[in-house]
Amino acid sequence: MDLKNRLSEIAETASTEFANTHSMEELETLRVTYLGKKGKLTQVLKGMKDLSAEERPVIGQLGNKVRDEITSQLSEKKALLEKAALDKRLSEETIDVTLPGVKPKKGQGHVITQIMEEIEDLFLGMGYQIVEGNEVEEDYYNFERVNLPKNHPARDMQDTFYITNEVLMRTHTSPVQARALETHDFSKGPLKMISPGKVYRRDTDDATHSHQFHQIEGLVIDKHITMADLKGALEALAKKMFGEDREIRLRPSYFPFTEPSVEVDVSCFKCGGAGCSVCKQTGWIEILGAGMTHPEVLRMSGVDPEVYGGFAFGMGPDRIAMLKYGVEDIRNFYLNDQRFLEQFKVKG
Ligand code: PHE
């Protein structure tokens, strides 16, 4: 077969083969088959050297034409296959906007933190400031400055962890009273503060005791503060934490740093006062200790008890959380079990 015929045959088979190609890989194989160094077209053109001077330009021209045709068919087919591949991907990867989304897991503060923040919000709204205290505290501030001198019998109820003989893990937030009193400038106005934080006791842990728990201390000192002011503040607290219908009652008690001292009960939020298992059939639930600041506490802090006076209170957010949510074992708050903690969303 002469070269001319071979060339037109190549052109023909190439165009059918390109038409029947369905993948990039096949197309590449075809390119090599026709245009490669050992490809069909190259083979034919190599034979040109044996041609006569008249035939050579004719065949050369035809060869170029066939190569151009094959090259342009190749790039057309390539563009076609690329478009098809893109269309396929686009249709496969469409996003179904009606599918339900994957909800990101939203964290929240620990239930005790949430309760403390709720109480902080309430008192901030009533013009109190928040004061930070030290968890590692001096015996002097933890006990002596709140009227519990060395060997005072009431110290027995608050044994703790000692760092040295004179430095300990504070047993209550009351040392913050002494620290705030000695730094407060009364010429600028009254002292109204709360102080939330962790406290420690050498208790044997059980359902209602933990060697580490929380307290919120409150202290208001000014001229002409009465027990009615204390009652008003605590009533606001009881209503905020346990509902608008709550009432409080004060029972006589003893604390070395307040005189008179009271235990504060809130009317049962479960039965409304009729008597149930939460209030142990009494209609009342004890929520905190309070009293009028002892003159000695003021004097030791350099504040004149003849001019200034006020009240203090101390409450346990752990106990409030237990009551509010019916948690029976305080240790649940400290086990860090997500299944337990996730249940509490105070603020939505
Ligand atoms: N500090 C006391 C306690 O831990 C609570 C308290 C504080 C009582 C302030 C009265 C006034 O038991």
GROMACS .gro file of C-alpha atoms and ligand atoms in nm:
model
  360
    1MET     CA    1   0.000   0.000   0.000
    2ASP     CA    2   0.141   0.337  -0.090
    3LEU     CA    3   0.198   0.608   0.166
    4LYS     CA    4  -0.096   0.814   0.050
    5ASN     CA    5  -0.338   0.531   0.115
    6ARG     CA    6  -0.178   0.452   0.448
    7LEU     CA    7  -0.216   0.814   0.554
    8SER     CA    8  -0.582   0.831   0.468
    9GLU     CA    9  -0.641   0.501   0.642
   10ILE     CA   10  -0.469   0.637   0.954
   11ALA     CA   11  -0.686   0.947   0.940
   12GLU     CA   12  -0.997   0.735   0.915
   13THR     CA   13  -0.923   0.483   1.190
   14ALA     CA   14  -0.802   0.764   1.417
   15SER     CA   15  -1.129   0.950   1.385
   16THR     CA   16  -1.341   0.639   1.462
   17GLU     CA   17  -1.119   0.543   1.750
   18PHE     CA   18  -1.134   0.894   1.900
   19ALA     CA   19  -1.511   0.887   1.871
   20ASN     CA   20  -1.523   0.562   2.070
   21THR     CA   21  -1.296   0.680   2.349
   22HIS     CA   22  -1.456   0.728   2.688
   23SER     CA   23  -1.171   0.795   2.926
   24MET     CA   24  -0.862   1.010   2.960
   25GLU     CA   25  -0.645   0.698   2.989
   26GLU     CA   26  -0.772   0.557   2.660
   27LEU     CA   27  -0.720   0.894   2.495
   28GLU     CA   28  -0.359   0.907   2.610
   29THR     CA   29  -0.298   0.558   2.474
   30LEU     CA   30  -0.440   0.671   2.139
   31ARG     CA   31  -0.220   0.977   2.135
   32VAL     CA   32   0.087   0.758   2.175
   33THR     CA   33  -0.042   0.510   1.914
   34TYR     CA   34  -0.076   0.781   1.651
   35LEU     CA   35   0.155   1.067   1.736
   36GLY     CA   36   0.416   0.904   1.961
   37LYS     CA   37   0.778   0.855   1.858
   38LYS     CA   38   0.699   0.503   1.740
   39GLY     CA   39   0.342   0.590   1.646
   40LYS     CA   40   0.165   0.505   1.324
   41LEU     CA   41   0.197   0.850   1.170
   42THR     CA   42   0.563   0.879   1.257
   43GLN     CA   43   0.628   0.541   1.100
   44VAL     CA   44   0.467   0.650   0.776
   45LEU     CA   45   0.650   0.981   0.761
   46LYS     CA   46   0.978   0.801   0.819
   47GLY     CA   47   0.921   0.621   0.485
   48MET     CA   48   0.929   0.954   0.302
   49LYS     CA   49   1.300   0.943   0.258
   50ASP     CA   50   1.252   0.672  -0.008
   51LEU     CA   51   1.015   0.883  -0.214
   52SER     CA   52   1.092   1.067  -0.537
   53ALA     CA   53   1.145   1.444  -0.532
   54GLU     CA   54   0.798   1.500  -0.684
   55GLU     CA   55   0.613   1.276  -0.444
   56ARG     CA   56   0.783   1.399  -0.125
   57PRO     CA   57   0.617   1.745  -0.093
   58VAL     CA   58   0.275   1.595  -0.177
   59ILE     CA   59   0.300   1.324   0.088
   60GLY     CA   60   0.462   1.569   0.330
   61GLN     CA   61   0.170   1.804   0.297
   62LEU     CA   62  -0.080   1.524   0.339
   63GLY     CA   63   0.112   1.396   0.643
   64ASN     CA   64   0.099   1.740   0.805
   65LYS     CA   65  -0.271   1.767   0.734
   66VAL     CA   66  -0.341   1.427   0.889
   67ARG     CA   67  -0.128   1.519   1.196
   68ASP     CA   68  -0.315   1.847   1.235
   69GLU     CA   69  -0.647   1.667   1.212
   70ILE     CA   70  -0.547   1.408   1.468
   71THR     CA   71  -0.410   1.676   1.702
   72SER     CA   72  -0.724   1.883   1.688
   73GLN     CA   73  -0.950   1.577   1.732
   74LEU     CA   74  -0.738   1.484   2.028
   75SER     CA   75  -0.778   1.820   2.200
   76GLU     CA   76  -1.151   1.836   2.121
   77LYS     CA   77  -1.202   1.495   2.271
   78LYS     CA   78  -0.991   1.591   2.569
   79ALA     CA   79  -1.205   1.900   2.635
   80LEU     CA   80  -1.520   1.689   2.602
   81LEU     CA   81  -1.399   1.428   2.851
   82GLU     CA   82  -1.291   1.696   3.100
   83LYS     CA   83  -1.630   1.862   3.085
   84ALA     CA   84  -1.806   1.529   3.132
   85ALA     CA   85  -1.588   1.453   3.436
   86LEU     CA   86  -1.666   1.794   3.589
   87ASP     CA   87  -2.041   1.756   3.526
   88LYS     CA   88  -2.032   1.415   3.691
   89ARG     CA   89  -1.856   1.553   3.999
   90LEU     CA   90  -2.091   1.848   4.023
   91SER     CA   91  -2.397   1.628   4.013
   92GLU     CA   92  -2.252   1.379   4.262
   93GLU     CA   93  -2.143   1.647   4.506
   94THR     CA   94  -2.462   1.852   4.520
   95ILE     CA   95  -2.542   1.955   4.876
   96ASP     CA   96  -2.887   1.866   4.998
   97VAL     CA   97  -2.971   2.177   5.197
   98THR     CA   98  -3.281   2.008   5.337
   99LEU     CA   99  -3.076   1.747   5.528
  100PRO     CA  100  -3.068   1.810   5.904
  101GLY     CA  101  -2.733   1.961   6.005
  102VAL     CA  102  -2.481   1.823   6.252
  103LYS     CA  103  -2.532   2.027   6.567
  104PRO     CA  104  -2.206   2.142   6.728
  105LYS     CA  105  -2.193   2.038   7.091
  106LYS     CA  106  -2.239   2.347   7.304
  107GLY     CA  107  -2.060   2.352   7.635
  108GLN     CA  108  -2.177   2.519   7.953
  109GLY     CA  109  -2.045   2.621   8.291
  110HIS     CA  110  -2.039   2.368   8.573
  111VAL     CA  111  -2.370   2.362   8.759
  112ILE     CA  112  -2.208   2.517   9.070
  113THR     CA  113  -2.053   2.792   8.857
  114GLN     CA  114  -2.394   2.860   8.703
  115ILE     CA  115  -2.558   2.887   9.046
  116MET     CA  116  -2.280   3.118   9.170
  117GLU     CA  117  -2.312   3.341   8.864
  118GLU     CA  118  -2.686   3.367   8.918
  119ILE     CA  119  -2.627   3.478   9.277
  120GLU     CA  120  -2.351   3.718   9.169
  121ASP     CA  121  -2.587   3.877   8.913
  122LEU     CA  122  -2.850   3.930   9.182
  123PHE     CA  123  -2.613   4.101   9.425
  124LEU     CA  124  -2.436   4.304   9.156
  125GLY     CA  125  -2.784   4.435   9.070
  126MET     CA  126  -2.827   4.544   9.431
  127GLY     CA  127  -2.502   4.742   9.425
  128TYR     CA  128  -2.267   4.488   9.585
  129GLN     CA  129  -1.913   4.443   9.456
  130ILE     CA  130  -1.745   4.105   9.409
  131VAL     CA  131  -1.427   4.059   9.612
  132GLU     CA  132  -1.179   3.775   9.559
  133GLY     CA  133  -1.022   3.597   9.853
  134ASN     CA  134  -0.734   3.355   9.908
  135GLU     CA  135  -0.791   2.980   9.921
  136VAL     CA  136  -0.457   2.943  10.097
  137GLU     CA  137  -0.510   3.169  10.396
  138GLU     CA  138  -0.342   3.264  10.720
  139ASP     CA  139  -0.476   3.116  11.042
  140TYR     CA  140  -0.485   3.477  11.158
  141TYR     CA  141  -0.744   3.584  10.897
  142ASN     CA  142  -0.935   3.257  10.878
  143PHE     CA  143  -0.990   3.242  11.255
  144GLU     CA  144  -0.849   3.519  11.476
  145ARG     CA  145  -0.972   3.815  11.276
  146VAL     CA  146  -1.325   3.675  11.267
  147ASN     CA  147  -1.325   3.643  11.644
  148LEU     CA  148  -1.207   3.283  11.675
  149PRO     CA  149  -0.890   3.316  11.883
  150LYS     CA  150  -0.654   3.021  11.929
  151ASN     CA  151  -0.818   2.748  12.140
  152HIS     CA  152  -1.170   2.880  12.073
  153PRO     CA  153  -1.397   2.572  12.089
  154ALA     CA  154  -1.581   2.670  11.766
  155ARG     CA  155  -1.257   2.601  11.575
  156ASP     CA  156  -1.324   2.230  11.625
  157MET     CA  157  -1.610   2.241  11.376
  158GLN     CA  158  -1.375   2.371  11.109
  159ASP     CA  159  -1.067   2.151  11.105
  160THR     CA  160  -0.877   2.181  10.779
  161PHE     CA  161  -0.558   2.109  10.581
  162TYR     CA  162  -0.255   2.292  10.713
  163ILE     CA  163   0.030   2.414  10.494
  164THR     CA  164   0.228   2.524  10.800
  165ASN     CA  165   0.114   2.588  11.160
  166GLU     CA  166  -0.004   2.934  11.062
  167VAL     CA  167  -0.108   2.882  10.698
  168LEU     CA  168  -0.403   2.670  10.599
  169MET     CA  169  -0.667   2.597  10.336
  170ARG     CA  170  -0.944   2.837  10.437
  171THR     CA  171  -1.243   2.673  10.605
  172HIS     CA  172  -1.492   2.941  10.505
  173THR     CA  173  -1.507   3.262  10.301
  174SER     CA  174  -1.534   3.476  10.618
  175PRO     CA  175  -1.162   3.577  10.618
  176VAL     CA  176  -1.252   3.791  10.314
  177GLN     CA  177  -1.464   4.001  10.553
  178ALA     CA  178  -1.155   4.097  10.753
  179ARG     CA  179  -0.944   4.161  10.444
  180ALA     CA  180  -1.214   4.377  10.281
  181LEU     CA  181  -1.283   4.570  10.604
  182GLU     CA  182  -0.919   4.667  10.656
  183THR     CA  183  -0.875   4.793  10.300
  184HIS     CA  184  -1.211   4.963  10.250
  185ASP     CA  185  -1.214   5.344  10.261
  186PHE     CA  186  -1.535   5.431  10.447
  187SER     CA  187  -1.500   5.799  10.361
  188LYS     CA  188  -1.597   5.694  10.006
  189GLY     CA  189  -1.918   5.516  10.110
  190PRO     CA  190  -2.048   5.189  10.253
  191LEU     CA  191  -1.890   4.846  10.203
  192LYS     CA  192  -2.125   4.610  10.019
  193MET     CA  193  -1.958   4.294   9.896
  194ILE     CA  194  -1.997   3.931   9.818
  195SER     CA  195  -1.713   3.686   9.784
  196PRO     CA  196  -1.765   3.350   9.613
  197GLY     CA  197  -1.506   3.072   9.617
  198LYS     CA  198  -1.383   2.733   9.727
  199VAL     CA  199  -1.337   2.635  10.090
  200TYR     CA  200  -1.189   2.327  10.257
  201ARG     CA  201  -1.258   2.116  10.564
  202ARG     CA  202  -1.116   1.799  10.703
  203ASP     CA  203  -1.451   1.623  10.671
  204THR     CA  204  -1.498   1.260  10.589
  205ASP     CA  205  -1.663   1.276  10.247
  206ASP     CA  206  -2.017   1.145  10.239
  207ALA     CA  207  -2.344   1.231  10.062
  208THR     CA  208  -2.362   1.576  10.221
  209HIS     CA  209  -1.996   1.650  10.301
  210SER     CA  210  -1.702   1.712  10.074
  211HIS     CA  211  -1.350   1.812  10.183
  212GLN     CA  212  -1.378   2.090   9.924
  213PHE     CA  213  -1.696   2.283   9.856
  214HIS     CA  214  -1.814   2.636   9.782
  215GLN     CA  215  -1.934   2.935   9.978
  216ILE     CA  216  -2.051   3.284   9.902
  217GLU     CA  217  -1.980   3.535  10.174
  218GLY     CA  218  -2.178   3.856  10.201
  219LEU     CA  219  -2.096   4.168  10.401
  220VAL     CA  220  -2.264   4.507  10.426
  221ILE     CA  221  -2.117   4.773  10.658
  222ASP     CA  222  -2.241   5.129  10.683
  223LYS     CA  223  -2.404   5.364  10.932
  224HIS     CA  224  -2.759   5.268  11.039
  225ILE     CA  225  -2.778   4.916  10.897
  226THR     CA  226  -3.040   4.703  11.072
  227MET     CA  227  -3.150   4.344  11.076
  228ALA     CA  228  -3.439   4.446  10.848
  229ASP     CA  229  -3.179   4.520  10.577
  230LEU     CA  230  -3.034   4.172  10.625
  231LYS     CA  231  -3.378   4.017  10.598
  232GLY     CA  232  -3.457   4.216  10.283
  233ALA     CA  233  -3.136   4.106  10.110
  234LEU     CA  234  -3.190   3.741  10.199
  235GLU     CA  235  -3.553   3.747  10.094
  236ALA     CA  236  -3.446   3.872   9.750
  237LEU     CA  237  -3.198   3.585   9.736
  238ALA     CA  238  -3.457   3.322   9.837
  239LYS     CA  239  -3.703   3.445   9.575
  240LYS     CA  240  -3.442   3.458   9.300
  241MET     CA  241  -3.313   3.107   9.369
  242PHE     CA  242  -3.632   2.928   9.471
  243GLY     CA  243  -3.923   3.126   9.324
  244GLU     CA  244  -4.122   3.447   9.380
  245ASP     CA  245  -4.358   3.289   9.635
  246ARG     CA  246  -4.083   3.202   9.880
  247GLU     CA  247  -4.070   3.343  10.233
  248ILE     CA  248  -3.784   3.328  10.478
  249ARG     CA  249  -3.764   3.293  10.853
  250LEU     CA  250  -3.476   3.362  11.090
  251ARG     CA  251  -3.391   3.129  11.380
  252PRO     CA  252  -3.147   3.219  11.659
  253SER     CA  253  -2.804   3.063  11.615
  254TYR     CA  254  -2.440   3.117  11.703
  255PHE     CA  255  -2.139   3.233  11.504
  256PRO     CA  256  -1.840   3.398  11.674
  257PHE     CA  257  -1.828   3.679  11.415
  258THR     CA  258  -2.196   3.783  11.429
  259GLU     CA  259  -2.416   3.894  11.719
  260PRO     CA  260  -2.701   3.822  11.709
  261SER     CA  261  -2.661   3.525  11.475
  262VAL     CA  262  -2.930   3.347  11.279
  263GLU     CA  263  -2.993   3.042  11.066
  264VAL     CA  264  -3.203   3.133  10.766
  265ASP     CA  265  -3.475   2.901  10.639
  266VAL     CA  266  -3.669   2.934  10.315
  267SER     CA  267  -4.026   2.809  10.281
  268CYS     CA  268  -4.021   2.477  10.098
  269PHE     CA  269  -4.025   2.530   9.721
  270LYS     CA  270  -4.156   2.177   9.668
  271CYS     CA  271  -4.465   2.172   9.888
  272GLY     CA  272  -4.502   2.545   9.953
  273GLY     CA  273  -4.484   2.487  10.329
  274ALA     CA  274  -4.731   2.202  10.377
  275GLY     CA  275  -4.459   1.948  10.452
  276CYS     CA  276  -4.292   1.694  10.221
  277SER     CA  277  -3.979   1.480  10.195
  278VAL     CA  278  -3.760   1.769  10.071
  279CYS     CA  279  -3.831   1.981  10.382
  280LYS     CA  280  -3.855   1.674  10.606
  281GLN     CA  281  -4.221   1.757  10.681
  282THR     CA  282  -4.131   2.092  10.842
  283GLY     CA  283  -4.227   2.324  10.554
  284TRP     CA  284  -3.888   2.500  10.586
  285ILE     CA  285  -3.541   2.440  10.443
  286GLU     CA  286  -3.224   2.580  10.601
  287ILE     CA  287  -3.016   2.762  10.341
  288LEU     CA  288  -2.757   2.977  10.517
  289GLY     CA  289  -2.606   3.134  10.825
  290ALA     CA  290  -2.605   3.507  10.891
  291GLY     CA  291  -2.607   3.776  11.156
  292MET     CA  292  -2.518   4.130  11.256
  293THR     CA  293  -2.142   4.182  11.239
  294HIS     CA  294  -1.978   4.141  11.582
  295PRO     CA  295  -1.829   4.472  11.710
  296GLU     CA  296  -1.501   4.292  11.779
  297VAL     CA  297  -1.462   4.199  11.411
  298LEU     CA  298  -1.499   4.567  11.317
  299ARG     CA  299  -1.263   4.684  11.591
  300MET     CA  300  -0.990   4.435  11.489
  301SER     CA  301  -1.014   4.574  11.132
  302GLY     CA  302  -0.979   4.933  11.251
  303VAL     CA  303  -1.346   5.022  11.199
  304ASP     CA  304  -1.527   5.200  11.486
  305PRO     CA  305  -1.824   4.982  11.593
  306GLU     CA  306  -1.981   5.286  11.762
  307VAL     CA  307  -2.022   5.448  11.420
  308TYR     CA  308  -2.040   5.157  11.176
  309GLY     CA  309  -2.225   4.831  11.178
  310GLY     CA  310  -2.390   4.588  10.944
  311PHE     CA  311  -2.459   4.229  10.857
  312ALA     CA  312  -2.287   3.924  10.712
  313PHE     CA  313  -2.409   3.602  10.562
  314GLY     CA  314  -2.252   3.286  10.432
  315MET     CA  315  -2.419   3.036  10.201
  316GLY     CA  316  -2.327   2.714  10.024
  317PRO     CA  317  -2.398   2.707   9.650
  318ASP     CA  318  -2.346   2.327   9.653
  319ARG     CA  319  -2.631   2.291   9.899
  320ILE     CA  320  -2.849   2.533   9.702
  321ALA     CA  321  -2.783   2.333   9.382
  322MET     CA  322  -2.862   2.006   9.562
  323LEU     CA  323  -3.192   2.144   9.690
  324LYS     CA  324  -3.288   2.311   9.366
  325TYR     CA  325  -3.219   2.009   9.145
  326GLY     CA  326  -3.287   1.727   9.389
  327VAL     CA  327  -2.926   1.603   9.381
  328GLU     CA  328  -2.881   1.360   9.668
  329ASP     CA  329  -2.504   1.322   9.678
  330ILE     CA  330  -2.272   1.627   9.684
  331ARG     CA  331  -1.989   1.412   9.543
  332ASN     CA  332  -2.166   1.409   9.204
  333PHE     CA  333  -2.058   1.770   9.158
  334TYR     CA  334  -1.691   1.674   9.180
  335LEU     CA  335  -1.676   1.352   8.978
  336ASN     CA  336  -1.678   1.537   8.645
  337ASP     CA  337  -1.912   1.288   8.484
  338GLN     CA  338  -2.045   1.462   8.172
  339ARG     CA  339  -2.364   1.256   8.178
  340PHE     CA  340  -2.444   1.411   8.516
  341LEU     CA  341  -2.321   1.765   8.446
  342GLU     CA  342  -2.486   1.800   8.103
  343GLN     CA  343  -2.830   1.797   8.265
  344PHE     CA  344  -2.794   2.140   8.421
  345LYS     CA  345  -2.859   2.443   8.208
  346VAL     CA  346  -2.964   2.726   8.434
  347LYS     CA  347  -2.961   2.993   8.165
  348GLY     CA  348  -3.103   2.806   7.865
  349PHE     N1  349  -1.864   3.131  10.793
  349PHE     C1  350  -1.982   3.063  10.838
  349PHE     C2  351  -1.965   2.914  10.815
  349PHE     O1  352  -1.886   2.876  10.733
  349PHE     C3  353  -2.106   3.112  10.767
  349PHE     C4  354  -2.142   3.254  10.805
  349PHE     C5  355  -2.090   3.360  10.735
  349PHE     C6  356  -2.229   3.280  10.910
  349PHE     C7  357  -2.122   3.490  10.768
  349PHE     C8  358  -2.262   3.407  10.945
  349PHE     C9  359  -2.211   3.512  10.874
  349PHE     O2  360  -2.030   2.834  10.877
   0.00000   0.00000   0.00000
